[in-house]
XYZ file of C-alpha atoms in Angstrom:
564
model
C -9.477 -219.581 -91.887
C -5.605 -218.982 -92.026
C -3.939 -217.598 -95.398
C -1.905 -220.527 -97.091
C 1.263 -219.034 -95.678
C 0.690 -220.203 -92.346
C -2.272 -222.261 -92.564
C 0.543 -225.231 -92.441
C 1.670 -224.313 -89.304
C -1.478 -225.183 -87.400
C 0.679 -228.273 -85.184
C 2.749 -224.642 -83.667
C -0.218 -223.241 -83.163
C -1.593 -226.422 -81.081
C 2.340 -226.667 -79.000
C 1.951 -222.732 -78.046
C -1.693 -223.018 -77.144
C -0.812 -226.258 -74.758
C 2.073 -224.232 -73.399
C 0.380 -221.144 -73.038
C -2.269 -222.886 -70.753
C 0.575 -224.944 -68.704
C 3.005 -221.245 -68.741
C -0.564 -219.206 -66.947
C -1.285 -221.727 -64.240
C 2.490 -222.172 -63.364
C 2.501 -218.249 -63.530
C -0.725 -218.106 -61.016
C 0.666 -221.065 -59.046
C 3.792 -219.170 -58.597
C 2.936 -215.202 -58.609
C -0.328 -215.345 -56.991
C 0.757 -217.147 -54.323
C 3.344 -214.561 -53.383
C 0.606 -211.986 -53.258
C -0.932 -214.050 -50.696
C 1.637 -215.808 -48.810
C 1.767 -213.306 -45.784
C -1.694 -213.836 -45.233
C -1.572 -217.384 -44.472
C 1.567 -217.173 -42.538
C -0.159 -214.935 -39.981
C -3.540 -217.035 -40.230
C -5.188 -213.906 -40.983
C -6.284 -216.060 -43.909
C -6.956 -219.971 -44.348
C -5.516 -221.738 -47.805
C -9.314 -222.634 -48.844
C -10.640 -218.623 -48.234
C -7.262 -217.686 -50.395
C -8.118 -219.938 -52.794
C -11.128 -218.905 -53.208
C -9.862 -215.098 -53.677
C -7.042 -215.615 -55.617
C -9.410 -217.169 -58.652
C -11.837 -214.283 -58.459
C -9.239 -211.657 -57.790
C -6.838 -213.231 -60.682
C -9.662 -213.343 -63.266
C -11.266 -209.515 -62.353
C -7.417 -208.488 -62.968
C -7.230 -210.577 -66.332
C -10.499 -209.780 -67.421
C -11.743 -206.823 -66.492
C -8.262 -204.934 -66.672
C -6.165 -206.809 -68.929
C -4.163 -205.189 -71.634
C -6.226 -205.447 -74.501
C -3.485 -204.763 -76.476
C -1.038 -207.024 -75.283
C 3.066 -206.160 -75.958
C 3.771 -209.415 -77.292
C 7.304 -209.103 -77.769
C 7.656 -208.256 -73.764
C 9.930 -205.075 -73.534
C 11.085 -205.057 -76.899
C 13.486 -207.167 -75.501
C 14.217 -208.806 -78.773
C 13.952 -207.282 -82.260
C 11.863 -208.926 -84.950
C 13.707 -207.879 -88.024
C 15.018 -211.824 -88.561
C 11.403 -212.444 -88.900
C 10.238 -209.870 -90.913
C 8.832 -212.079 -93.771
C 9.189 -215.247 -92.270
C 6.149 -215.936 -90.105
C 6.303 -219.661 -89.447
C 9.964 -219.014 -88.114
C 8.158 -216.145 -85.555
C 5.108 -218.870 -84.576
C 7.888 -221.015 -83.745
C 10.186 -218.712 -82.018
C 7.036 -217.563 -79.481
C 6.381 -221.123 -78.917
C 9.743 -222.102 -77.941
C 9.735 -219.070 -75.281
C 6.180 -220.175 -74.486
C 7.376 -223.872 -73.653
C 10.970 -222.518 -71.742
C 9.056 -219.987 -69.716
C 5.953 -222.505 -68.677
C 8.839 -225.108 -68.110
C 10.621 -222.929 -65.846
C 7.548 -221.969 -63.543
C 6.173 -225.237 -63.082
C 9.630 -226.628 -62.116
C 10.545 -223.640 -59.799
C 7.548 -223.689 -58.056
C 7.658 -227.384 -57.588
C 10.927 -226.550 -55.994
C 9.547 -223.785 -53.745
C 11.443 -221.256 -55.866
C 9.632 -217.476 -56.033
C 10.593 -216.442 -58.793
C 9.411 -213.037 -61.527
C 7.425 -214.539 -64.470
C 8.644 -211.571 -66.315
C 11.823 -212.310 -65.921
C 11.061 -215.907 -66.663
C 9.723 -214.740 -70.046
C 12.343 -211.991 -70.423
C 15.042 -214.847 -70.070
C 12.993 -217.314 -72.546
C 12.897 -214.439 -75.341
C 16.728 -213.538 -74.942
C 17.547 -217.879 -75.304
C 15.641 -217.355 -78.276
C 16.885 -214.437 -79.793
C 20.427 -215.804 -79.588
C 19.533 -218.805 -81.279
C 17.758 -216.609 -83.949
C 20.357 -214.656 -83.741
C 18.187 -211.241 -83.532
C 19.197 -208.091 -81.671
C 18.804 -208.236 -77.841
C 18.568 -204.842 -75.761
C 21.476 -205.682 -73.407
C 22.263 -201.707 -72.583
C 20.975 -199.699 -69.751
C 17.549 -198.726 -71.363
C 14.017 -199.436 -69.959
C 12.811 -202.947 -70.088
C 16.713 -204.110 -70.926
C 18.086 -207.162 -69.762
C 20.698 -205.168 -67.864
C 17.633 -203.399 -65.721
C 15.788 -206.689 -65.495
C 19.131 -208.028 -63.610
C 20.363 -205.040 -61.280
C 16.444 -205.468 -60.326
C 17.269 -208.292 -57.980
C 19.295 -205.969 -55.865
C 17.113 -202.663 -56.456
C 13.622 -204.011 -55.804
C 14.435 -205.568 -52.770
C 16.555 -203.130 -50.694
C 13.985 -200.227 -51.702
C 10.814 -202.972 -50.707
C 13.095 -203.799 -47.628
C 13.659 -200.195 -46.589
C 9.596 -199.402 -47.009
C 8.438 -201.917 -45.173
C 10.726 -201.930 -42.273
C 9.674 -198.168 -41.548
C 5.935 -198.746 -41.675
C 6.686 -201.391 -39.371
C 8.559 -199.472 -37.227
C 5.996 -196.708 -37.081
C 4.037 -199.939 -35.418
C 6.505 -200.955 -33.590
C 7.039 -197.922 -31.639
C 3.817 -196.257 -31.631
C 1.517 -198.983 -31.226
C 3.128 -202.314 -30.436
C 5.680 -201.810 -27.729
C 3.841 -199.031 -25.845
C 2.322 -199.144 -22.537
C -1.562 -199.944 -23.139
C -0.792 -201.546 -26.795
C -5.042 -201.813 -27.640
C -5.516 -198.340 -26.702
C -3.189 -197.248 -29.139
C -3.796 -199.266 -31.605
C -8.287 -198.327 -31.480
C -6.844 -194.784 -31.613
C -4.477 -194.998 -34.594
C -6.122 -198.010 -36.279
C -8.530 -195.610 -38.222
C -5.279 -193.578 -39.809
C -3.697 -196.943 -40.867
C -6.597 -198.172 -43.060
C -7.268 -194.576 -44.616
C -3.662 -194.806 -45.649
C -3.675 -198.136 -46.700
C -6.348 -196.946 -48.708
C -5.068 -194.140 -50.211
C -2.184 -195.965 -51.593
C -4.092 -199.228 -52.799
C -5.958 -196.347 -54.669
C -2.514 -194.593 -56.232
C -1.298 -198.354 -56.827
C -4.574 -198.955 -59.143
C -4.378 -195.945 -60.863
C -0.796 -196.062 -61.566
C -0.621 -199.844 -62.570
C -3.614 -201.037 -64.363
C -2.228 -201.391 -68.098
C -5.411 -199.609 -69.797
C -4.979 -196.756 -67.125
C -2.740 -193.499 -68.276
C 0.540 -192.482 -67.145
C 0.230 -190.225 -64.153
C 1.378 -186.829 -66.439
C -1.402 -187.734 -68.496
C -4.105 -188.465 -65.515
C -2.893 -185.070 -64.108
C -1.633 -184.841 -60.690
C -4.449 -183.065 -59.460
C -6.798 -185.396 -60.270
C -4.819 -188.163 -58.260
C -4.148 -186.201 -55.590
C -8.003 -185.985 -55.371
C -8.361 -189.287 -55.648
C -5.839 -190.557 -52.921
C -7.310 -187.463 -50.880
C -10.655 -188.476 -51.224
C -10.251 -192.700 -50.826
C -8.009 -191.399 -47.490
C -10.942 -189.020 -46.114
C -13.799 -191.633 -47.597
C -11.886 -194.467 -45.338
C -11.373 -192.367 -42.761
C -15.269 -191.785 -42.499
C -15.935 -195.578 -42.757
C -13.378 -196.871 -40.260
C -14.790 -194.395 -37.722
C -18.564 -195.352 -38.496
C -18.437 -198.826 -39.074
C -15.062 -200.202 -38.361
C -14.554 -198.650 -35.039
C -18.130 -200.152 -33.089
C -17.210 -203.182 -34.997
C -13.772 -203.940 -32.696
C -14.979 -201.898 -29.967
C -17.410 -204.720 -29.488
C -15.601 -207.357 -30.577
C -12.422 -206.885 -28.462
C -12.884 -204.395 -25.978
C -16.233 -205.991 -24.973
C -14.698 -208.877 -25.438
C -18.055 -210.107 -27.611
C -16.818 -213.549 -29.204
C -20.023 -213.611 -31.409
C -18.996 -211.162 -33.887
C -17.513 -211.793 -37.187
C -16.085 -209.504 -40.233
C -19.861 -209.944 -41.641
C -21.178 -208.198 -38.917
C -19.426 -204.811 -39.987
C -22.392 -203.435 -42.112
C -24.077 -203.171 -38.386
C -22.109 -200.304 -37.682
C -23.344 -197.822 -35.702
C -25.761 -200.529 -34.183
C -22.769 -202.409 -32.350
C -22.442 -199.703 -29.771
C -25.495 -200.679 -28.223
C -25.279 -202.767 -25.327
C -27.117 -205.734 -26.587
C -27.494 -205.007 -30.147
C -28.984 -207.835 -33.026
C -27.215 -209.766 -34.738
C -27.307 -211.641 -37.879
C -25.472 -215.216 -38.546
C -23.811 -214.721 -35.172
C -20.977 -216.597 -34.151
C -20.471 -218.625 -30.843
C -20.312 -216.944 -28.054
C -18.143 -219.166 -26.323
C -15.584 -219.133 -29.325
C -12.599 -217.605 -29.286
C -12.214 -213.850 -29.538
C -8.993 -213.680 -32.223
C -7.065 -216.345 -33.508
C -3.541 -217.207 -32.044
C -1.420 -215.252 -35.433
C 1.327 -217.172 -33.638
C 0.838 -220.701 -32.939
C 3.556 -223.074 -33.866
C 4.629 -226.232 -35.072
C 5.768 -226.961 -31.618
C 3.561 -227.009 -28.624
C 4.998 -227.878 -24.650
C 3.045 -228.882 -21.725
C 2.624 -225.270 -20.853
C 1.647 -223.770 -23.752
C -1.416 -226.240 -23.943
C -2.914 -225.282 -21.259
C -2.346 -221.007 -21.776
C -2.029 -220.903 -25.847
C -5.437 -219.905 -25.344
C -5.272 -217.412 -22.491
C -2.522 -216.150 -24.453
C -4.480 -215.509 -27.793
C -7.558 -213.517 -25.910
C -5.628 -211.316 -23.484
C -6.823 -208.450 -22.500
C -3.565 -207.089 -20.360
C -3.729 -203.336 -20.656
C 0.086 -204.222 -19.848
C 0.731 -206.559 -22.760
C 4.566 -205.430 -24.427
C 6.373 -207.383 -27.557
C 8.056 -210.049 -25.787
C 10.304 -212.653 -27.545
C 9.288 -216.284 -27.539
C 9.913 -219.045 -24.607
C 13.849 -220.244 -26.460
C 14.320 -222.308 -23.465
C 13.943 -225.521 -24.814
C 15.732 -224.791 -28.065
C 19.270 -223.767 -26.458
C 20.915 -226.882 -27.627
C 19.071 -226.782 -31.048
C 17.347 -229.871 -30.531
C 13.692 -231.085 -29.829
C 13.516 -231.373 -25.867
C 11.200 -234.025 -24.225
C 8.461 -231.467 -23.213
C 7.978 -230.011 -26.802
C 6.088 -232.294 -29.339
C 5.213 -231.613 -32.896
C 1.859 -230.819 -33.346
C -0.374 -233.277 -35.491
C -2.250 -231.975 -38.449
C -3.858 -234.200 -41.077
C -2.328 -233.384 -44.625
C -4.647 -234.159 -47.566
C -3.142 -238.006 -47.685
C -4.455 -238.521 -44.475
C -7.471 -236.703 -44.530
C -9.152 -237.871 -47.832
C -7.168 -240.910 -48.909
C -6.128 -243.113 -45.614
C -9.353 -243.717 -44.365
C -10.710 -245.576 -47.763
C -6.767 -247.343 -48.370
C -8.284 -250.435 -48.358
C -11.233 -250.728 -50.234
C -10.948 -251.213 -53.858
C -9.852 -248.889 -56.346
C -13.625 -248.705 -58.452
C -15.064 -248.725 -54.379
C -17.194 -245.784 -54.552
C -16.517 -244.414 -51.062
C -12.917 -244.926 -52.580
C -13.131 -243.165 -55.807
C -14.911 -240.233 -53.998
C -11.792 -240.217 -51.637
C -9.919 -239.648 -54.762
C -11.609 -237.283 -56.468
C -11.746 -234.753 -53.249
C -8.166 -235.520 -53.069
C -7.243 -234.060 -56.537
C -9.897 -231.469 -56.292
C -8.779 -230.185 -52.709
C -5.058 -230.824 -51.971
C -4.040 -227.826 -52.903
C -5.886 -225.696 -50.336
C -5.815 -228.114 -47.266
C -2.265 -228.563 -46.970
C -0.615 -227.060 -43.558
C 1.336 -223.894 -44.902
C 1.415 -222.072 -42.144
C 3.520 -224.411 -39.630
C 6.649 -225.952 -39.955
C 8.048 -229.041 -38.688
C 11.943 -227.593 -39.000
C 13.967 -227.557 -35.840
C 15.783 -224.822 -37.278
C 12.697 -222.606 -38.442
C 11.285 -223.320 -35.250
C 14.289 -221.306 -33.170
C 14.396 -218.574 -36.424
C 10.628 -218.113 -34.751
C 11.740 -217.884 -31.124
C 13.628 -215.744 -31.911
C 10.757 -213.143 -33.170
C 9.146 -210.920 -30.604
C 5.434 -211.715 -29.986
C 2.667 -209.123 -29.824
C -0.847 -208.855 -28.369
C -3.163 -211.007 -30.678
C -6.142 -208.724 -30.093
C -3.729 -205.858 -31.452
C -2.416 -207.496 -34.273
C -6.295 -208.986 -35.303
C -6.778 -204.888 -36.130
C -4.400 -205.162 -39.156
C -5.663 -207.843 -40.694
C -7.938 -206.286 -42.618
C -5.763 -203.688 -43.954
C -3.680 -207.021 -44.706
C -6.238 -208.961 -46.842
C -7.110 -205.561 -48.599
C -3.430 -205.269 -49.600
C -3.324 -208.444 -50.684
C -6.067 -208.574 -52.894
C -4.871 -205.106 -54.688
C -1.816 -206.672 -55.412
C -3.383 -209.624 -56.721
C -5.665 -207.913 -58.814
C -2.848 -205.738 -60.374
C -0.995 -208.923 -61.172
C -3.742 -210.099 -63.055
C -4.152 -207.411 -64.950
C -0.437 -206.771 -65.892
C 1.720 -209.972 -65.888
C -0.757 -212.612 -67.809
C 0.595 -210.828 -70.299
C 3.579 -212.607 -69.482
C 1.692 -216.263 -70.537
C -0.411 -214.398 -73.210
C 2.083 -212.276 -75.051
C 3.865 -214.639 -76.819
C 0.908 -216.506 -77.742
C -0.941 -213.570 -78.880
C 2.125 -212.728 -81.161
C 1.925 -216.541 -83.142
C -2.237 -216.587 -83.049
C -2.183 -213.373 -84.883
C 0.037 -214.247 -87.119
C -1.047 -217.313 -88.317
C -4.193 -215.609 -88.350
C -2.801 -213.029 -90.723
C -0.166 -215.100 -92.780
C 2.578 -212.324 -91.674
C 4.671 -211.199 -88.802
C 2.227 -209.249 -86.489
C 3.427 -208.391 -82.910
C 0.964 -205.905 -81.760
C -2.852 -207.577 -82.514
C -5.374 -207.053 -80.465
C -6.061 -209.617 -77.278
C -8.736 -212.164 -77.659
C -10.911 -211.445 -74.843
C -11.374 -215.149 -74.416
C -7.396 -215.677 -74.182
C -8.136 -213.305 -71.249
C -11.042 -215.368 -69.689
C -8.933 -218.546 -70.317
C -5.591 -217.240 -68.722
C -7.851 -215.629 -65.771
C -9.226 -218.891 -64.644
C -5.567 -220.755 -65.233
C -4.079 -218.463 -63.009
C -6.603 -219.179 -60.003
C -6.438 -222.643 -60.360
C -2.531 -222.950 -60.757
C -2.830 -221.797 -56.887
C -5.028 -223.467 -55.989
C -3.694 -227.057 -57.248
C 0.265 -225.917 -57.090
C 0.518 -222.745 -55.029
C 0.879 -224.204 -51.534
C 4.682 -224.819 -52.040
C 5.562 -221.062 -52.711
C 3.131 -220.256 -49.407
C 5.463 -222.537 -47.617
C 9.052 -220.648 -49.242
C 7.662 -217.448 -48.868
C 5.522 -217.448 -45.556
C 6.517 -218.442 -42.237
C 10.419 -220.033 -43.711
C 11.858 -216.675 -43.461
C 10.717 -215.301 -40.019
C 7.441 -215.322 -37.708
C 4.975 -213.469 -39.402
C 2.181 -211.748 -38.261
C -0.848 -209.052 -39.308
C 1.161 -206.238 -38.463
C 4.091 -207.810 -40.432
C 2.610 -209.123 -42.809
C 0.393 -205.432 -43.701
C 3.920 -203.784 -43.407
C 4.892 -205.934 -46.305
C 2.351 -206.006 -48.658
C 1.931 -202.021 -47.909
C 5.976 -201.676 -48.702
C 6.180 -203.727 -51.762
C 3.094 -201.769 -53.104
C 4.881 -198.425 -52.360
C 7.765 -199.585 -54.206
C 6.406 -200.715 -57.164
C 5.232 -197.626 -57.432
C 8.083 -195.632 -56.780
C 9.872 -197.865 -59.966
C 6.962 -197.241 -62.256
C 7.889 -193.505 -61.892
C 11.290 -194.088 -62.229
C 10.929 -196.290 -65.035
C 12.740 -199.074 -63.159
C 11.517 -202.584 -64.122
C 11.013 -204.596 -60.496
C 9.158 -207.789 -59.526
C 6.709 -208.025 -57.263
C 8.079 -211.047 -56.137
C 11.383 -209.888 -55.470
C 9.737 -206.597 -53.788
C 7.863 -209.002 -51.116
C 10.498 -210.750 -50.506
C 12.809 -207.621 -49.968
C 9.957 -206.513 -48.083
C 9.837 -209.707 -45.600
C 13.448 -209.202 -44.948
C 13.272 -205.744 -43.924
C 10.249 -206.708 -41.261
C 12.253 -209.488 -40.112
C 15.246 -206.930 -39.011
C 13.204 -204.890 -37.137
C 13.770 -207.657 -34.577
C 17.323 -205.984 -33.916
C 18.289 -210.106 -33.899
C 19.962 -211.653 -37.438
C 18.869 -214.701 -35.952
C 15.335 -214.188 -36.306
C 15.955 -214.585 -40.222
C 16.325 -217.790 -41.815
C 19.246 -216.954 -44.044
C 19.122 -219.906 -45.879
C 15.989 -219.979 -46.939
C 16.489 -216.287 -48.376
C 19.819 -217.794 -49.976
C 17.561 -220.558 -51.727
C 15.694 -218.036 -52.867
C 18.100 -215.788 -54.238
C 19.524 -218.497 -56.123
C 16.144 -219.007 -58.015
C 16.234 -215.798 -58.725
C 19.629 -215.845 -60.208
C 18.527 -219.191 -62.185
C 15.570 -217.726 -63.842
C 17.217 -216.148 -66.374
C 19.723 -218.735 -67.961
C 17.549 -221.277 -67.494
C 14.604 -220.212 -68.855
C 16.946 -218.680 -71.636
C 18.553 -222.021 -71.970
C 15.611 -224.115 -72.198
C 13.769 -221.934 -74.703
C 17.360 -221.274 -76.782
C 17.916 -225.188 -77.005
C 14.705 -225.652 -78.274
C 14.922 -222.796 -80.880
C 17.992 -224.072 -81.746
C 17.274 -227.943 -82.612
C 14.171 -226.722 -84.449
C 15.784 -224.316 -86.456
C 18.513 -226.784 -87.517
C 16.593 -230.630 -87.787
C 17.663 -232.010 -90.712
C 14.460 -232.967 -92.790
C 13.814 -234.875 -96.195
């Protein structure tokens, strides 16, 4: 039971707890969807399988390796003193950020804005402060509002510059080579040891219960990355290798990723299978089917996906029927059911209590979310950004995509376990205190707050996160496995690089930085959709002041209502 001095104060309580849920699943919706978004842009990944992931991914990062110990008062960014003795006045300050950061997320990603929920809750804590009229750490220390906003510039060239040369290690040693599979089975095995190595490094340095790397002891990592990159190493050669060797080499449409455990066993020439696939299926997907299709392209997209031409170079894309910038007669958008169509049309006109109808409905709220088309775009403009891109061998870029999804779910898992304490920090600050009837900043996590935000930030993507897929995916450029690994692998690196330079950058902002510098290494500025990386910029010059704004007004009208 709460001590009288706060035990009134149980309605604040109720607002931050409501805003708390509404600020983690516009935080998942938003964040986790950026740690994704390359992998459904190169269909390496369907929205229901990253669905799926990002709620079990999300909730290991929350749960298992949440901060415990959550910094409630995120990078001292604001000093409590005002509050020192007044804990109602705290309770209500952390709600007011709680309500201006959740408003902010759900209202940016509506808008297809990527934006940092740090900085969100950064810029909610300063609005606050000022109308409190507490110190706020505007010089250039860590965690200061001055590092938080040279980060939109930082974060991305660095992310930019990383992933354009691991991409252009592809590029010239793999992709654009004479024999492009051969090079890629021989060099395949290095790339997923690596990838492995610094998944490891990214764990070890970013999980919030972890120690700092002096601490750890840079022997010990260096045996760890040393050991993951050897340990891989062994694996891709024993299992991985027989795996494609069958699969695209032999040209053996039945296999699947579940058939890796086989290993060894694949090299036979008719070896068993389990669950296996069709065998008149198709070998890889096509990672670069359009929203467009001609005459042409119907009757070889498919030729084009399974080639096998030892020949095969990057080529760019067929721009002959976008010269003039418009749709020409032979090129038709194609049709794909949204969620309207598929699960509400077909029942329209039965009655609302039909139950055929009400079944419609309830798939429809369950489901719209992951069966929306995020990968193609119906743009005219986009659509020439992609011609634009040059096009590799689909067998070569299927061998990335597993280094892709790995990446992906790393970085998901790390942003479970360090930014929900961006929706549970504040909230943790007013629970304790009202538990403890004074100002207490630094309590001990409720495990269940963990569990709770976990969840929340799985099923904000999956009900809301198909609109930042769409901003961040294919908008920008054509993406692809080998693209799409490059970025992932570059933002990683870079967050990592900051974290030992105590520089505070976004993941967000890193992927996109990261996107940008793939998309260059078309030597063609028009294979980047600059307005789309405009739009985003502008959200994230918004987040601050608005999130500030919102959370300041608030603060502000509650501290001076007039009352009886």
């Amino acid at each position: 039971m709460a001590p009288p001095a706060t035990a009134k104060y149980d309605w604040i309580l109720a607002i931050i707890t409501i805003a708390f849920c509404c600020s983690a699943f516009g935080n998942g919706a938003n964040d986790v969807a950026n740690s994704y978004a390359s992998s459904v842009a190169a269909r390496t990944l369907s929205m229901p399988q990253v669905g799926i992931l990002s709620v079990i991914t999300e909730f290991v990062g929350a749960v298992a390796l949440g901060n415990r110990v959550t910094k409630t008062i995120k990078n001292s960014i604001i000093s409590i003193s005002p509050f020192k003795g007044k804990p109602g006045v705290l309770m209500l300050a952390m709600s007011c950020a709680e309500v201006g950061s959740a408003t902010w997320l759900i209202v940016a990603t509506r808008l297809g804005f990527p934006v940092s929920t740090t900085q969100t809750i950064v810029g909610a804590l300063v609005g606050v402060g000022l109308a409190a009229e507490a110190e706020i750490k505007w010089g250039w220390d860590e965690g200061s509002v001055s590092q938080v906003a040279a980060s939109w510039a930082i974060a991305p060239a660095i992310a930019a510059a990383f992933a354009a040369v691991l991409f252009g290690s592809l590029k010239y040693l793999v992709l654009e080579r004479r024999d492009p599979l051969k090079w890629a089975m021989r060099l395949i095995p290095a790339y997923l040891a690596f990838t492995a190595s610094m998944l490891a490094l990214f764990i070890i340095i970013e999980v919030p219960n972890a120690p700092s790397l002096e601490d750890f002891g840079a022997g010990k990592a260096a045996g760890i990355i040393l050991g993951c990159f050897f340990g891989m190493l062994a694996i891709a050669y024993g299992f991985f290798m027989p795996y494609f060797h069958r699969r695209l080499i032999k040209n053996d449409a039945r296999l699947k990723w579940w058939h890796i455990p086989l290993g060894p066993t694949l090299w036979k020439d008719n070896p068993w299978l389990y669950l296996p696939a069709d065998p008149e299926g198709d070998i890889v997907v096509d990672h670069y089917e359009g929203a467009y299709i001609t005459d042409t392209e119907s009757d070889n997209s498919q030729l084009a996906a399974n080639s096998s031409d030892k020949d095969l170079k990057g080529v760019p894309a067929d721009t002959t029927a976008l010269e003039t910038g418009h749709k020409e007669p032979g090129l038709r958008l194609r049709k794909r059911l949204e969620p309207e169509e598929r699960f509400l049309a077909p029942t329209k006109h039965l009655p609302v209590l039909h139950p055929s109808r009400l079944w419609s409905i309830t798939k429809y709220i369950l489901l719209q979310g992951v069966t929306r088309d995020c990968v193609t775009h119906g743009d005219m403009r986009v659509h020439k950004t992609h011609a634009l891109a040059i096009r590799y061998d689909n067998k070569v870029e299927h061998l990335w995509t597993y280094a892709q999804v790995a990446s992906a779910m790393i970085m998901s898992i790390a942003h479970g376990s360090n930014d929900v304490s961006n929706a549970v920090g504040p909230w943790s600050a007013a629970y304790a205190t009202y538990r403890a009837g004074v100002v207490d900043t630094s309590s001990r996590t409720p495990v269940w707050s963990l569990v709770v935000a976990g969840f929340l930030l799985g099923a904000g993507f999956w009900v809301f996160g198909y609109h930042i897929i769409r901003s961040i995916g294919n908008r920008i450029t054509q993406l692809s496995p080998t693209r799409g690994f490059s970025m992932e692998l570059g933002a990683a690196i870079t967050v990592l690089l900051a974290s030992r330079l105590g520089l505070p950058v976004s993941t967000t902002q890193c992927l996109c930085g990261a996107c940008l510098g793939v998309a260059l290494m078309n030597y063609n500025l028009g294979a980047v959709n600059w307005r789309q990386m405009l739009f985003i910029l502008s959200g994230w010059i918004l987040t601050l002041p608005i999130a500030g704004l919102i959370a300041g007004l608030f603060m502000l009208i509650a501290l001076n209502t007039p009352h009886f």
